[in-house]
PDB file of C-alpha atoms in Angstrom:
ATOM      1  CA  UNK A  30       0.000   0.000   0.000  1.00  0.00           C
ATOM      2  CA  UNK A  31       0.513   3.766   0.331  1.00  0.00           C
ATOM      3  CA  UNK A  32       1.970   3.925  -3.436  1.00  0.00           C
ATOM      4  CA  UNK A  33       2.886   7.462  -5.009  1.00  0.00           C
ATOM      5  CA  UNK A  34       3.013   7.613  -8.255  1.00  0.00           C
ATOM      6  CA  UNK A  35       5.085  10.147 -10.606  1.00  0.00           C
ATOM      7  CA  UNK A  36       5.088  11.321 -14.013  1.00  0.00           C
ATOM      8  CA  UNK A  37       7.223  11.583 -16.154  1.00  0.00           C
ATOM      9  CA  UNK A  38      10.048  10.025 -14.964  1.00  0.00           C
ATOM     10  CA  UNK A  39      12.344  11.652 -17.224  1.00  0.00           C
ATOM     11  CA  UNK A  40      12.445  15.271 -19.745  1.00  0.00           C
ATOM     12  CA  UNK A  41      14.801  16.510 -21.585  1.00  0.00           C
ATOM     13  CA  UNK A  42      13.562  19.892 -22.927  1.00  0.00           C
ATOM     14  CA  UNK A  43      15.079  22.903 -24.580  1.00  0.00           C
ATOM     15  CA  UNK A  44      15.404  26.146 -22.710  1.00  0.00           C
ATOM     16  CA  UNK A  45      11.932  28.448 -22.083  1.00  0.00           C
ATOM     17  CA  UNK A  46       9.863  25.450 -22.218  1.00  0.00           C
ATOM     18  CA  UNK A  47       7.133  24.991 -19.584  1.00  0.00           C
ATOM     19  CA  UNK A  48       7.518  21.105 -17.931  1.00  0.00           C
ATOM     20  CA  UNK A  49       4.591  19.071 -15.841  1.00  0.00           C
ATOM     21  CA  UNK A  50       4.962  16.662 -13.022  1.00  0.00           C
ATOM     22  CA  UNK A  51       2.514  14.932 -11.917  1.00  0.00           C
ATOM     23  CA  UNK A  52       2.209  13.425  -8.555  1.00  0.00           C
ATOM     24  CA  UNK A  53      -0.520  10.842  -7.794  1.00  0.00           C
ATOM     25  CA  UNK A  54      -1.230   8.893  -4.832  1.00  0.00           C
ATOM     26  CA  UNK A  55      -3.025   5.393  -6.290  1.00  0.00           C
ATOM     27  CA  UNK A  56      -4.237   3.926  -2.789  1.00  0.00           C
ATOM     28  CA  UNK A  57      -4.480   6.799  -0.552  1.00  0.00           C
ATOM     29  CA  UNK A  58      -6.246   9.859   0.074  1.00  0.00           C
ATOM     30  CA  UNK A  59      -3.033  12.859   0.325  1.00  0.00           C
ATOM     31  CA  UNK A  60      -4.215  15.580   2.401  1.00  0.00           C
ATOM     32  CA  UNK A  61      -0.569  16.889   2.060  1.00  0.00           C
ATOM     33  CA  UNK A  62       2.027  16.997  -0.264  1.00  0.00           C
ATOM     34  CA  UNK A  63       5.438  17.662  -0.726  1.00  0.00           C
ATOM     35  CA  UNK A  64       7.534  18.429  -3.616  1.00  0.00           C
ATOM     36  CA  UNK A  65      11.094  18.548  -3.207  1.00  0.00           C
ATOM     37  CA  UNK A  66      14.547  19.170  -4.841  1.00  0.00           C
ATOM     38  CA  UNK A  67      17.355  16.773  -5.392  1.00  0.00           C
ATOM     39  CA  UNK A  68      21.198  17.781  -6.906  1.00  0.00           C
ATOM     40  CA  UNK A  69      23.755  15.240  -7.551  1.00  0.00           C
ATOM     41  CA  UNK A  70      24.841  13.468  -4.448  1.00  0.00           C
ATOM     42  CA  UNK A  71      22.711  16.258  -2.214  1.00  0.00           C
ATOM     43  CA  UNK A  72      20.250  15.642  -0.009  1.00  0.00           C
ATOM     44  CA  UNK A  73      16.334  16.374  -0.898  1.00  0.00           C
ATOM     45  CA  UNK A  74      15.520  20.140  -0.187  1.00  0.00           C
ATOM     46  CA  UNK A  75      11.707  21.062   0.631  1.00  0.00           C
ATOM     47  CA  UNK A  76      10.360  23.024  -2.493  1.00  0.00           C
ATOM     48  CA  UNK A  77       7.020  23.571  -1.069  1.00  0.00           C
ATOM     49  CA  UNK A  78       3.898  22.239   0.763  1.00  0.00           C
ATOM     50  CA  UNK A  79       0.770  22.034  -0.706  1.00  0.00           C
ATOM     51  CA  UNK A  80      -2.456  20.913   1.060  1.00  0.00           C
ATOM     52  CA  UNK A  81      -5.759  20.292  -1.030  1.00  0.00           C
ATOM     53  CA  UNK A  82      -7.999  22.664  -2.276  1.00  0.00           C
ATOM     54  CA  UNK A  83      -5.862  25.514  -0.671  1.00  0.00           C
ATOM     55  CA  UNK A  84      -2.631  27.430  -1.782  1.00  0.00           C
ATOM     56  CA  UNK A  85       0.600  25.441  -1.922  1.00  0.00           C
ATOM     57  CA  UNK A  86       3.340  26.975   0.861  1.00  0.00           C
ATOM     58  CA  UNK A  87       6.546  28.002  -0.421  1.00  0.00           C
ATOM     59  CA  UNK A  88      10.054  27.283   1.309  1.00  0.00           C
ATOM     60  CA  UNK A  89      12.026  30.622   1.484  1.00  0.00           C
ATOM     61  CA  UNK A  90      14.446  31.189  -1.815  1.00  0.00           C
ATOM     62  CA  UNK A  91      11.803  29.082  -3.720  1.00  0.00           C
ATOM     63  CA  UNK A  92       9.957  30.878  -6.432  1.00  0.00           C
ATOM     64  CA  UNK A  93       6.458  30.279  -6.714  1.00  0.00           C
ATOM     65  CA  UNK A  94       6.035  32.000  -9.929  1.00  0.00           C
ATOM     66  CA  UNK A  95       8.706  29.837 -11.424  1.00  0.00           C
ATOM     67  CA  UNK A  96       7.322  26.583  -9.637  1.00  0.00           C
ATOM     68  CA  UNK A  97       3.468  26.123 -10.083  1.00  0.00           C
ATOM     69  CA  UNK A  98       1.857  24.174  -7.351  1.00  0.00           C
ATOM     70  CA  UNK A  99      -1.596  22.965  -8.087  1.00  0.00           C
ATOM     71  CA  UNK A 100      -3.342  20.114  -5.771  1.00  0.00           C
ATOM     72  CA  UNK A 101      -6.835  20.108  -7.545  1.00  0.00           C
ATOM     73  CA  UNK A 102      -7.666  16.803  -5.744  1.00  0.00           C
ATOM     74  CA  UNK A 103      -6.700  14.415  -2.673  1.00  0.00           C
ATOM     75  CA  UNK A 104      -4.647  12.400  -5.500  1.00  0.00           C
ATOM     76  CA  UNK A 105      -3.356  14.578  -7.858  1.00  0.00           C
ATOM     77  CA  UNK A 106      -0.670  17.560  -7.106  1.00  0.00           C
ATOM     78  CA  UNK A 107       1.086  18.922  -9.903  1.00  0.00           C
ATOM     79  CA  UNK A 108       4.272  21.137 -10.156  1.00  0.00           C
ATOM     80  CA  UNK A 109       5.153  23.197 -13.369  1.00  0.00           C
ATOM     81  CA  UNK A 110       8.590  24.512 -14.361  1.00  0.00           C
ATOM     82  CA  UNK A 111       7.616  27.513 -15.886  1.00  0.00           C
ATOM     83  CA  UNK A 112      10.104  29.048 -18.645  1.00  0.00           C
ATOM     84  CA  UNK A 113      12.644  26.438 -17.863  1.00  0.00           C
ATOM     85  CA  UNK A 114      16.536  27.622 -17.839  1.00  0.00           C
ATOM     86  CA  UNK A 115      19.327  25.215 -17.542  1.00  0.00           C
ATOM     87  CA  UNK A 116      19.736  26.239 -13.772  1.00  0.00           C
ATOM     88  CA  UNK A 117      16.379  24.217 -13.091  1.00  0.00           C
ATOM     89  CA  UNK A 118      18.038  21.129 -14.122  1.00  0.00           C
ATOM     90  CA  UNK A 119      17.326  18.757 -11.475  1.00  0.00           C
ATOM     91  CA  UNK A 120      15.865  15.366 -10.060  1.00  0.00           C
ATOM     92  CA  UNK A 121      12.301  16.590  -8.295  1.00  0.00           C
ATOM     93  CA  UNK A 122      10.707  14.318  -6.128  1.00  0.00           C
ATOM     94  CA  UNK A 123       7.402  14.368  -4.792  1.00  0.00           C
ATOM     95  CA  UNK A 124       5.761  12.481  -1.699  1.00  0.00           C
ATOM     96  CA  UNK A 125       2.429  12.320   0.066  1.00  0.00           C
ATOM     97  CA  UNK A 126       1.096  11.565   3.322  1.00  0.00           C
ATOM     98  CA  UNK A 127      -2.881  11.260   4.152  1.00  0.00           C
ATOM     99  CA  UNK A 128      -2.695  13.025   7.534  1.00  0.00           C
ATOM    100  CA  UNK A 129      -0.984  14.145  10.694  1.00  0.00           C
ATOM    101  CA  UNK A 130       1.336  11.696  11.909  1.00  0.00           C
ATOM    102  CA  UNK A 131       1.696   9.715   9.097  1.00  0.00           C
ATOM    103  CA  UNK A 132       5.124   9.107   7.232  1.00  0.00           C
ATOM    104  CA  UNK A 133       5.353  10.999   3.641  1.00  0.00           C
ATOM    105  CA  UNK A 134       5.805   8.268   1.248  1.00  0.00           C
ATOM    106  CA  UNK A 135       7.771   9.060  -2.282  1.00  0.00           C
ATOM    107  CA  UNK A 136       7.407   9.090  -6.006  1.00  0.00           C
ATOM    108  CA  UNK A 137       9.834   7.505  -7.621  1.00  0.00           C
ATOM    109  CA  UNK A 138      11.160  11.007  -9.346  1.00  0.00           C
ATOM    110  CA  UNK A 139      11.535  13.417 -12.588  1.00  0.00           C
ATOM    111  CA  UNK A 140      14.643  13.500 -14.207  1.00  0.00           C
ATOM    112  CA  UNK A 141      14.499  17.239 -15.530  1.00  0.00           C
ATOM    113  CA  UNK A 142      16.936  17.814 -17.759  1.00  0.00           C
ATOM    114  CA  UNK A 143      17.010  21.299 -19.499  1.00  0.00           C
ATOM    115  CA  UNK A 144      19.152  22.155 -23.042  1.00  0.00           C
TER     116      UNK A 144
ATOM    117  CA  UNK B  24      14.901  25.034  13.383  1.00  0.00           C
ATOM    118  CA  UNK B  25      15.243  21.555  13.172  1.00  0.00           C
ATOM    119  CA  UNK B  26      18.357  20.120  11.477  1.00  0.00           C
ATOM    120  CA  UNK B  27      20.156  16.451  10.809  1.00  0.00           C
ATOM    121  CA  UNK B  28      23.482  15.193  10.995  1.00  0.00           C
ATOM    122  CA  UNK B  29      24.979  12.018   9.060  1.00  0.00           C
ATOM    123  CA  UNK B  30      28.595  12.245   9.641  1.00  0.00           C
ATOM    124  CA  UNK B  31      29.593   9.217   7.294  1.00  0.00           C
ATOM    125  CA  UNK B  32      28.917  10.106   3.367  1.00  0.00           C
ATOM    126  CA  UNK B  33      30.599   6.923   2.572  1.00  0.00           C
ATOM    127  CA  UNK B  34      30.594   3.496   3.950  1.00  0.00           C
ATOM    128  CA  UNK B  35      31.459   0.157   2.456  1.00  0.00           C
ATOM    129  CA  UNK B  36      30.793  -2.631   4.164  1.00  0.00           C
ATOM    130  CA  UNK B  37      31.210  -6.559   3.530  1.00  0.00           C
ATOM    131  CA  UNK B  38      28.621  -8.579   2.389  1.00  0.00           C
ATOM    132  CA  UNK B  39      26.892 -10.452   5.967  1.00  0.00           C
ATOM    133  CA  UNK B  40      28.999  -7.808   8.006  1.00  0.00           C
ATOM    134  CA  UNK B  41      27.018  -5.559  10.332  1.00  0.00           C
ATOM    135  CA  UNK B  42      26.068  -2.175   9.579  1.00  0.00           C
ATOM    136  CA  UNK B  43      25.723   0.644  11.892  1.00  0.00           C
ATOM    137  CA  UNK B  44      24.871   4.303  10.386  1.00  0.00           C
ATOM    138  CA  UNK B  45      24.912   7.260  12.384  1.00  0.00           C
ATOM    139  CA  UNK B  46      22.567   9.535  12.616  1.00  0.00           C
ATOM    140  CA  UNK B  47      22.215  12.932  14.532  1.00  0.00           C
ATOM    141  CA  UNK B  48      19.323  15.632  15.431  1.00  0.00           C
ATOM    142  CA  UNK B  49      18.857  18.770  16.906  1.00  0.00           C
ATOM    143  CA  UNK B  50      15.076  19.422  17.487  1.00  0.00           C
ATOM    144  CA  UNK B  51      13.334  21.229  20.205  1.00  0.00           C
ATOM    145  CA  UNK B  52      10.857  19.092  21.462  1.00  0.00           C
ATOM    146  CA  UNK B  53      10.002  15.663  21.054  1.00  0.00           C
ATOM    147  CA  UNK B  54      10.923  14.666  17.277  1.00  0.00           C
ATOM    148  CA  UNK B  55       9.497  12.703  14.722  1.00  0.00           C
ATOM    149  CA  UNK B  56      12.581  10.138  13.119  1.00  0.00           C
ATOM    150  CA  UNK B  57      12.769   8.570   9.903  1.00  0.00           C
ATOM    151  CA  UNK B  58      15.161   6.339   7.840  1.00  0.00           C
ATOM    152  CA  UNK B  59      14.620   6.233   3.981  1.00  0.00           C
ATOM    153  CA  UNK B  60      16.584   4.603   1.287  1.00  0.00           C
ATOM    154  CA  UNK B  61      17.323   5.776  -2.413  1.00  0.00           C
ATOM    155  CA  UNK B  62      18.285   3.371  -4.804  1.00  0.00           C
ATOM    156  CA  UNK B  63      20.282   5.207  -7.592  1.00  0.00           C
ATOM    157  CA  UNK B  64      17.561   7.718  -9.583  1.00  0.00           C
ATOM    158  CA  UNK B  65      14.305   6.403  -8.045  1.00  0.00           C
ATOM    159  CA  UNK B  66      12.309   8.028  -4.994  1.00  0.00           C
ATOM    160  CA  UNK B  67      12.674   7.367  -1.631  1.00  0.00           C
ATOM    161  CA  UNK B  68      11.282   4.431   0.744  1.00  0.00           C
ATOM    162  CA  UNK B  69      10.480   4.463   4.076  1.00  0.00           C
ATOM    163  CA  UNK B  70      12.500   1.505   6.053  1.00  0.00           C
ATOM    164  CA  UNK B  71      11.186   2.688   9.623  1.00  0.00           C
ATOM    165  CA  UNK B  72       9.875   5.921  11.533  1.00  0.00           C
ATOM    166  CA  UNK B  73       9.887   6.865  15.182  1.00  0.00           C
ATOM    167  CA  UNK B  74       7.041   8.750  16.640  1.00  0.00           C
ATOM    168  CA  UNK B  75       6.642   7.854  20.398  1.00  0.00           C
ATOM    169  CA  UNK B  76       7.052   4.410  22.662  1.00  0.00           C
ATOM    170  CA  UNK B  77       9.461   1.803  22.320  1.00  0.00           C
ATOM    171  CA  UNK B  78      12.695   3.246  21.613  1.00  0.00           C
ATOM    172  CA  UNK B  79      13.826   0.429  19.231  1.00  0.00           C
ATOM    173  CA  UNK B  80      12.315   0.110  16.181  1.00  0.00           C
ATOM    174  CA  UNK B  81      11.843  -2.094  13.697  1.00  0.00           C
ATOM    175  CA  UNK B  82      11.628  -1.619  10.150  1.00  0.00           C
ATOM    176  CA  UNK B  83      11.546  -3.500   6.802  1.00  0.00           C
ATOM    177  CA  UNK B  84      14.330  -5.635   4.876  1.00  0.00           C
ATOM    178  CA  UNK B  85      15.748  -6.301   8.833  1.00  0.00           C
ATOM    179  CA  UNK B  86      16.514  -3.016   9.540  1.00  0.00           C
ATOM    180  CA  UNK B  87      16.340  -1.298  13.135  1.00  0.00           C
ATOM    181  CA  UNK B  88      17.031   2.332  14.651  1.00  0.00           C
ATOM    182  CA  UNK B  89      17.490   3.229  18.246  1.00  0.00           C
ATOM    183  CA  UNK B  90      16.230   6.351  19.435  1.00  0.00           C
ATOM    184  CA  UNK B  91      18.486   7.770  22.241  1.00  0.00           C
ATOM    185  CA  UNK B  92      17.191  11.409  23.575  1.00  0.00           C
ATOM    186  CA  UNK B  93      20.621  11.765  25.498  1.00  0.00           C
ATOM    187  CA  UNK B  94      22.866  11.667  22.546  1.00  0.00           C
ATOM    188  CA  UNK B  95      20.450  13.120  20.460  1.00  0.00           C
ATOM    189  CA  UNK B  96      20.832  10.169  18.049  1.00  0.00           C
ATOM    190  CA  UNK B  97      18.600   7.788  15.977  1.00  0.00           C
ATOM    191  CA  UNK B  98      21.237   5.471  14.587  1.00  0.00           C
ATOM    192  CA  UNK B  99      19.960   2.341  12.067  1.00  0.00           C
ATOM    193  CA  UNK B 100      21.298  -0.866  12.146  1.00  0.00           C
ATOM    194  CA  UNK B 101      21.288  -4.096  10.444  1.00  0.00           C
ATOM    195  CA  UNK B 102      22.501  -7.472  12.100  1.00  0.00           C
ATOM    196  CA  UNK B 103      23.980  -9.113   8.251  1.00  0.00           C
ATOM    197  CA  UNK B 104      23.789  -6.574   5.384  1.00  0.00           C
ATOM    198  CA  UNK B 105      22.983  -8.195   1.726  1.00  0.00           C
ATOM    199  CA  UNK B 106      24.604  -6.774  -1.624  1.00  0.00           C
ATOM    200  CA  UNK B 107      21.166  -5.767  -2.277  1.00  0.00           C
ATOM    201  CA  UNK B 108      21.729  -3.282   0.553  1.00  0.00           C
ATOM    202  CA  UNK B 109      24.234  -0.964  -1.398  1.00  0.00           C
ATOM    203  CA  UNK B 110      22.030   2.343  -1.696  1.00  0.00           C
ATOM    204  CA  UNK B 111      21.797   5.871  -0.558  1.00  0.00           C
ATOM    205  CA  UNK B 112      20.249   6.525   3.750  1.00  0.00           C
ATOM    206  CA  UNK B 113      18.708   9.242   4.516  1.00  0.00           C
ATOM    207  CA  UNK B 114      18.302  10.402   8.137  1.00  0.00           C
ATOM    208  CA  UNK B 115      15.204  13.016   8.110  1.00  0.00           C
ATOM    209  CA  UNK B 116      13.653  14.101  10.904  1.00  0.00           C
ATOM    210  CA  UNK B 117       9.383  15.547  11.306  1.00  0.00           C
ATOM    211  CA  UNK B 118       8.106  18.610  12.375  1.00  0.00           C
ATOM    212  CA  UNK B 119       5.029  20.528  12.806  1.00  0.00           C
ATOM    213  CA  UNK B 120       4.669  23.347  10.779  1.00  0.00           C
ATOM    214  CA  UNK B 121       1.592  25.323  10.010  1.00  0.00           C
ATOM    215  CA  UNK B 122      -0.466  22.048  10.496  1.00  0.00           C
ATOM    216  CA  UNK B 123       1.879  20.000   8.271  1.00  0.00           C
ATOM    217  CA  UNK B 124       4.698  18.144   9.085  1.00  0.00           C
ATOM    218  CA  UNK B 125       7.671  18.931   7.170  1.00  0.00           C
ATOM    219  CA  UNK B 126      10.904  16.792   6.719  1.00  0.00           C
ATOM    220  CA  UNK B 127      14.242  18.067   6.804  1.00  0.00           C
ATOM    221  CA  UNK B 128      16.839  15.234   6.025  1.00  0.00           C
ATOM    222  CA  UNK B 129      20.195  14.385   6.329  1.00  0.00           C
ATOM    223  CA  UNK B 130      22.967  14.562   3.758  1.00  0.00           C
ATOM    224  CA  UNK B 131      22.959  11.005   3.179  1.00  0.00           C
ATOM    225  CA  UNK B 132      25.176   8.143   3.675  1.00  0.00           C
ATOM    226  CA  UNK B 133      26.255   6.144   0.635  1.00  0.00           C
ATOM    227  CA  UNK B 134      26.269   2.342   1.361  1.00  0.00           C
ATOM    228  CA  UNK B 135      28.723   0.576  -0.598  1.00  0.00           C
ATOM    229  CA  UNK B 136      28.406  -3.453  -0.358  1.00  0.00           C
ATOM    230  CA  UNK B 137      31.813  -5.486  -0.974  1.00  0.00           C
ATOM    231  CA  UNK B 138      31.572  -9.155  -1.819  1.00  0.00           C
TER     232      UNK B 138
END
């Protein structure tokens, strides 16, 4: 159980190009979640928070107008690279939990590579 | 603000050996401990979490942590590691924050497994 699913798992795109995630949860409700940044051999940074129905929560540094945060449903959140510059080359990960006290659990990651 | 230490990037280890990784928090009140594993360009998995009780947990693939509040330390451990062992751990630790409970992780300890 508790499986997060994420699309695509790989882009390669040329600069100013807009790029989609997706991040589904296929056997849970997500009240919350999480969308994070990975560099080579770094640790995962906290993007942003984004709770359902309501306005995602942006770590400081992180801009939101750059990265779009939409969680239309309990199941779907979805982040968008807007106007994508090499510098936003990255492995994003998302992860979801269905309520307080309950571990996040993790997609398995976008490759985002930008030309 | 809450932050986590790994102070070994690198360990290799011999196949059936045991494996001890460190693991260090700083955290105001009572934390919330986790122990993930990254297998080379996928997501994350939970192996265990520590929210309250028992001090030594137990996770999946054989895996335990011990919480200790006096050396601020939630340390995993594995009795006979397998080559399917050789990933990336990641030391995070929970807190409340504006309802949701955010993750801040560790650096990351790279597991190397020698036959």
């Amino acid at each position: 159980g508790a499986v997060v699913s994420q699309h695509p798992s790989r882009v390669i795109c040329k600069s100013g190009t807009s790029v989609k995630i997706e991040c589904r949860s296929l056997d849970f409700q997500a009240t919350t979640m999480f969308w994070y940044r990975q560099f080579p051999k770094q640790s995962l940074m906290l993007m942003a928070t984004s709770n359902e129905g309501s306005k995602a929560t942006y770590e400081q540094g992180v801009e939101k107008d750059k990265f779009l945060i939409n969680h239309a449903s309990l199941t779907l959140s979805t982040l968008t690279v807007t106007s994508a510059h090499p510098e936003d080359s990255s492995f994003y990960i998302c992860s979801a939990a269905w309520g307080h006290n309950q571990p996040q659990h993790f997609g398995d990651g976008t490759r985002l590579s930008i030309l | 603000a809450q932050s986590v230490t790994q102070p070994d990037i690198h360990i290799t280890v011999s196949e059936g050996a045991s494996l001890e990784l460190r693991c260090n928090y700083s955290y105001g009140a009572t934390p919330y401990l986790f122990w993930y594993v990254q297998s080379p360009g996928q997501g994350l998995q939970l192996l265990l979490k520590y929210f309250s009780g028992d001090t030594l947990v137990q996770g999946i693939k054989g895996f335990e942590a011990e919480f200790k509040r006096s050396q601020s330390s939630f340390n995993l451990r594995k009795p006979s590691v397998h080559w399917s062992d050789a990933a990336e751990y990641f030391c995070a630790v929970g807190a409340l924050s504006f309802g949701n409970e955010k993750l801040t992780f560790g650096t990351g300890t790279r597991l190397t497994i020698i036959p």
